[in-house]
mmCIF file of C-alpha atoms and ligand atoms in Angstrom:
data_model
loop_
_atom_site.group_PDB
_atom_site.id
_atom_site.type_symbol
_atom_site.label_atom_id
_atom_site.label_comp_id
_atom_site.label_asym_id
_atom_site.label_seq_id
_atom_site.Cartn_x
_atom_site.Cartn_y
_atom_site.Cartn_z
ATOM 1 C CA MET A 1 12.646 14.226 -6.032
ATOM 2 C CA LYS A 2 11.453 14.973 -2.519
ATOM 3 C CA ARG A 3 14.117 14.188 0.007
ATOM 4 C CA ILE A 4 14.324 14.814 3.758
ATOM 5 C CA SER A 5 17.937 15.786 4.422
ATOM 6 C CA ASP A 6 17.771 14.641 8.122
ATOM 7 C CA ALA A 7 15.151 12.065 8.869
ATOM 8 C CA PHE A 8 15.997 12.008 12.553
ATOM 9 C CA ALA A 9 15.595 15.695 12.906
ATOM 10 C CA PHE A 10 12.381 15.560 11.109
ATOM 11 C CA ALA A 11 11.097 13.011 13.786
ATOM 12 C CA ARG A 12 12.443 14.967 16.539
ATOM 13 C CA ASP A 13 10.934 18.330 15.747
ATOM 14 C CA GLY A 14 7.368 16.836 14.732
ATOM 15 C CA ARG A 15 7.555 18.067 11.103
ATOM 16 C CA VAL A 16 4.970 17.347 8.642
ATOM 17 C CA LEU A 17 5.657 16.971 4.889
ATOM 18 C CA LYS A 18 2.674 16.571 2.488
ATOM 19 C CA GLY A 19 1.922 16.642 -1.022
ATOM 20 C CA THR A 20 1.210 14.514 -4.238
ATOM 21 C CA LEU A 21 3.491 12.072 -6.166
ATOM 22 C CA ALA A 22 2.968 11.363 -9.820
ATOM 23 C CA ILE A 23 2.300 7.606 -10.349
ATOM 24 C CA SER A 24 4.512 7.866 -13.580
ATOM 25 C CA GLY A 25 7.365 8.611 -11.088
ATOM 26 C CA LEU A 26 6.978 5.570 -9.043
ATOM 27 C CA GLU A 27 8.609 3.197 -11.385
ATOM 28 C CA ARG A 28 8.454 0.086 -9.313
ATOM 29 C CA LEU A 29 4.722 0.019 -9.528
ATOM 30 C CA HIS A 30 4.384 0.043 -13.225
ATOM 31 C CA ASP A 31 4.338 -3.476 -14.014
ATOM 32 C CA LEU A 32 1.329 -3.952 -11.592
ATOM 33 C CA LEU A 33 -0.841 -1.087 -13.090
ATOM 34 C CA THR A 34 -2.735 -0.714 -16.387
ATOM 35 C CA ARG A 35 -1.869 2.847 -16.658
ATOM 36 C CA THR A 36 0.463 5.085 -15.112
ATOM 37 C CA ASP A 37 -1.137 8.416 -15.136
ATOM 38 C CA GLY A 38 -2.641 10.259 -12.064
ATOM 39 C CA GLU A 39 -1.257 11.148 -8.702
ATOM 40 C CA LEU A 40 -1.016 9.841 -4.910
ATOM 41 C CA ALA A 41 -1.430 11.977 -1.887
ATOM 42 C CA TYR A 42 0.862 11.330 0.925
ATOM 43 C CA HIS A 43 1.264 12.880 4.383
ATOM 44 C CA LEU A 44 4.376 12.111 6.148
ATOM 45 C CA GLU A 45 4.688 13.267 9.858
ATOM 46 C CA GLY A 46 7.621 13.046 12.437
ATOM 47 C CA PHE A 47 7.182 12.343 16.108
ATOM 48 C CA LYS A 48 8.968 10.825 19.002
ATOM 49 C CA GLY A 49 7.621 7.325 20.490
ATOM 50 C CA ALA A 50 6.789 6.660 23.857
ATOM 51 C CA ARG A 51 10.324 5.180 24.382
ATOM 52 C CA GLY A 52 11.749 8.292 22.968
ATOM 53 C CA GLU A 53 12.390 6.516 19.498
ATOM 54 C CA SER A 54 12.165 8.742 16.351
ATOM 55 C CA MET A 55 8.863 7.831 14.356
ATOM 56 C CA LEU A 56 7.457 8.601 11.126
ATOM 57 C CA ARG A 57 3.914 8.186 10.184
ATOM 58 C CA LEU A 58 3.092 7.931 6.463
ATOM 59 C CA VAL A 59 -0.441 8.048 5.009
ATOM 60 C CA VAL A 60 -0.865 7.478 1.279
ATOM 61 C CA THR A 61 -4.066 7.714 -0.549
ATOM 62 C CA GLY A 62 -5.408 7.420 -3.935
ATOM 63 C CA VAL A 63 -6.488 4.887 -6.369
ATOM 64 C CA LEU A 64 -4.333 2.645 -8.229
ATOM 65 C CA PRO A 65 -5.769 0.599 -11.428
ATOM 66 C CA LEU A 66 -4.058 -2.797 -10.726
ATOM 67 C CA VAL A 67 -3.965 -5.529 -13.363
ATOM 68 C CA CYS A 68 -6.826 -8.346 -12.748
ATOM 69 C CA GLN A 69 -5.005 -11.565 -12.646
ATOM 70 C CA ARG A 70 -7.782 -13.087 -14.585
ATOM 71 C CA CYS A 71 -8.753 -10.801 -17.324
ATOM 72 C CA LEU A 72 -5.734 -8.332 -17.311
ATOM 73 C CA GLU A 73 -8.325 -5.401 -17.133
ATOM 74 C CA ALA A 74 -8.210 -2.599 -14.425
ATOM 75 C CA VAL A 75 -8.973 -3.248 -11.061
ATOM 76 C CA PRO A 76 -9.477 0.234 -9.065
ATOM 77 C CA TYR A 77 -7.856 -0.295 -5.813
ATOM 78 C CA ASP A 78 -8.282 2.273 -3.223
ATOM 79 C CA LEU A 79 -4.985 2.645 -1.315
ATOM 80 C CA ASP A 80 -5.082 3.150 2.496
ATOM 81 C CA VAL A 81 -1.603 3.177 3.564
ATOM 82 C CA ASP A 82 -1.102 4.141 7.092
ATOM 83 C CA SER A 83 2.435 3.030 8.409
ATOM 84 C CA ARG A 84 4.132 3.853 11.621
ATOM 85 C CA LEU A 85 7.994 3.220 10.947
ATOM 86 C CA GLU A 86 10.630 3.489 13.676
ATOM 87 C CA LEU A 87 13.746 5.215 12.546
ATOM 88 C CA VAL A 88 16.924 3.494 13.302
ATOM 89 C CA PRO A 89 20.528 4.266 12.188
ATOM 90 C CA GLU A 90 21.602 2.440 9.226
ATOM 91 C CA GLY A 91 23.590 -0.602 10.308
ATOM 92 C CA ALA A 92 22.329 -0.432 13.781
ATOM 93 C CA ASP A 93 22.403 -3.738 15.630
ATOM 94 C CA LEU A 94 18.812 -4.883 16.456
ATOM 95 C CA SER A 95 18.316 -7.382 19.182
ATOM 96 C CA GLN A 96 16.416 -10.592 18.228
ATOM 97 C CA ASP A 97 13.689 -9.262 20.330
ATOM 98 C CA GLU A 98 13.442 -6.152 18.466
ATOM 99 C CA LEU A 99 13.466 -7.889 15.121
ATOM 100 C CA GLU A 100 10.821 -10.409 16.160
ATOM 101 C CA ASP A 101 8.552 -7.642 17.723
ATOM 102 C CA ASP A 102 5.501 -7.574 15.273
ATOM 103 C CA THR A 103 4.251 -4.361 16.692
ATOM 104 C CA ARG A 104 7.367 -2.488 15.582
ATOM 105 C CA ASP A 105 8.457 -1.383 11.815
ATOM 106 C CA PHE A 106 11.945 -0.520 11.607
ATOM 107 C CA LEU A 107 12.977 1.789 8.901
ATOM 108 C CA PRO A 108 16.991 2.110 8.720
ATOM 109 C CA VAL A 109 17.979 5.263 7.461
ATOM 110 C CA ALA A 110 21.539 6.891 7.091
ATOM 111 C CA ARG A 111 20.083 10.622 7.597
ATOM 112 C CA GLU A 112 18.734 11.349 4.467
ATOM 113 C CA LEU A 113 15.380 10.011 3.252
ATOM 114 C CA ASP A 114 13.897 9.717 -0.226
ATOM 115 C CA VAL A 115 10.216 10.243 0.300
ATOM 116 C CA ALA A 116 9.176 8.726 -2.958
ATOM 117 C CA GLU A 117 11.253 5.545 -2.475
ATOM 118 C CA LEU A 118 9.642 5.194 1.000
ATOM 119 C CA VAL A 119 6.052 5.802 -0.408
ATOM 120 C CA GLU A 120 6.785 3.046 -3.070
ATOM 121 C CA ASP A 121 8.113 0.794 -0.580
ATOM 122 C CA GLU A 122 5.086 1.128 1.755
ATOM 123 C CA ILE A 123 2.661 0.772 -1.265
ATOM 124 C CA LEU A 124 4.342 -2.363 -2.552
ATOM 125 C CA LEU A 125 3.730 -3.955 1.062
ATOM 126 C CA ALA A 126 0.098 -2.813 1.164
ATOM 127 C CA LEU A 127 -1.059 -4.224 -2.519
ATOM 128 C CA PRO A 128 -3.137 -7.398 -2.542
ATOM 129 C CA VAL A 129 -0.942 -10.124 -3.842
ATOM 130 C CA ALA A 130 -3.158 -11.300 -6.672
ATOM 131 C CA PRO A 131 -5.712 -8.715 -7.382
ATOM 132 C CA ARG A 132 -8.910 -9.523 -9.406
ATOM 133 C CA HIS A 133 -12.380 -8.387 -10.073
ATOM 134 C CA GLU A 134 -14.945 -9.567 -7.571
ATOM 135 C CA LYS A 135 -17.174 -10.223 -10.603
ATOM 136 C CA CYS A 136 -14.528 -10.678 -13.570
ATOM 137 C CA GLY A 137 -15.614 -9.787 -16.911
ATOM 138 C CA LEU A 138 -13.550 -12.565 -18.397
ATOM 139 C CA PRO A 139 -15.719 -14.386 -21.229
ATOM 140 C CA SER A 140 -15.497 -17.985 -20.125
ATOM 141 C CA ALA A 141 -16.329 -16.831 -16.715
ATOM 142 C CA ALA A 142 -19.080 -14.913 -17.352
ATOM 143 C CA ASP A 143 -20.458 -17.853 -19.555
ATOM 144 C CA ALA A 144 -20.372 -20.215 -16.827
ATOM 145 C CA GLY A 145 -22.227 -17.763 -14.385
ATOM 146 C CA GLU A 146 -24.869 -17.293 -17.162
ATOM 147 C CA ARG A 147 -25.548 -20.834 -17.836
ATOM 148 C CA ILE A 148 -29.171 -21.841 -16.594
ATOM 149 C CA ASN A 149 -29.133 -24.266 -13.725
ATOM 150 C CA PRO A 150 -32.045 -26.396 -13.816
ATOM 151 C CA PHE A 151 -32.199 -26.870 -10.226
ATOM 152 C CA ALA A 152 -32.079 -23.193 -9.353
ATOM 153 C CA THR A 153 -35.016 -22.860 -11.684
ATOM 154 C CA LEU A 154 -36.854 -25.358 -9.815
ATOM 155 C CA ALA A 155 -36.095 -23.938 -6.618
ATOM 156 C CA GLY A 156 -37.215 -20.423 -7.809
ATOM 157 C CA LEU A 157 -40.526 -22.322 -8.951
ATOM 158 C CA LYS A 158 -40.991 -23.809 -5.623
ATOM 159 C CA GLY A 159 -40.430 -20.289 -3.844
ATOM 160 C CA LYS A 160 -43.362 -18.882 -5.617
ATOM 161 C CA PRO A 161 -46.654 -18.552 -4.044
ATOM 162 C CA ASN A 162 -49.401 -20.498 -5.795
HETATM 163 ZN ZN1 ZN B 1 -10.942 -9.212 -14.262
#
């Protein structure tokens, strides 16, 4: 379990933490996947924002075998998480303006930060709601696609040079 003992110090000091996480350990993702082996790479970097705020940048890459909503087979999904999160003390009162500001993503933390949990949260936000194959191999869908359309055949003949 990877933990940062003081997330604010991590940001202030511009520290970097990177490595891999086993998908088998990211349990909240398991229902969405056809298999849970393999791993994801993450890169977490602390920095100070323009207003002096404590920031984290999290990049997560890897391929997740999502369950196709039509045929239930795997749809390989190229994960491309790149989040910038503004650390705020847990229980901090954010103003209405801050809460409504779409350009800022707040992350309330006590001090300690569970990296795997954060990675899991950000992946869940990034995933498509209803993943499915662009050309799904479900039998009924494939049959419909292969049925010969007489008009298409005619059009094809018309297009041919004499
Ligand atoms: Zn499918």
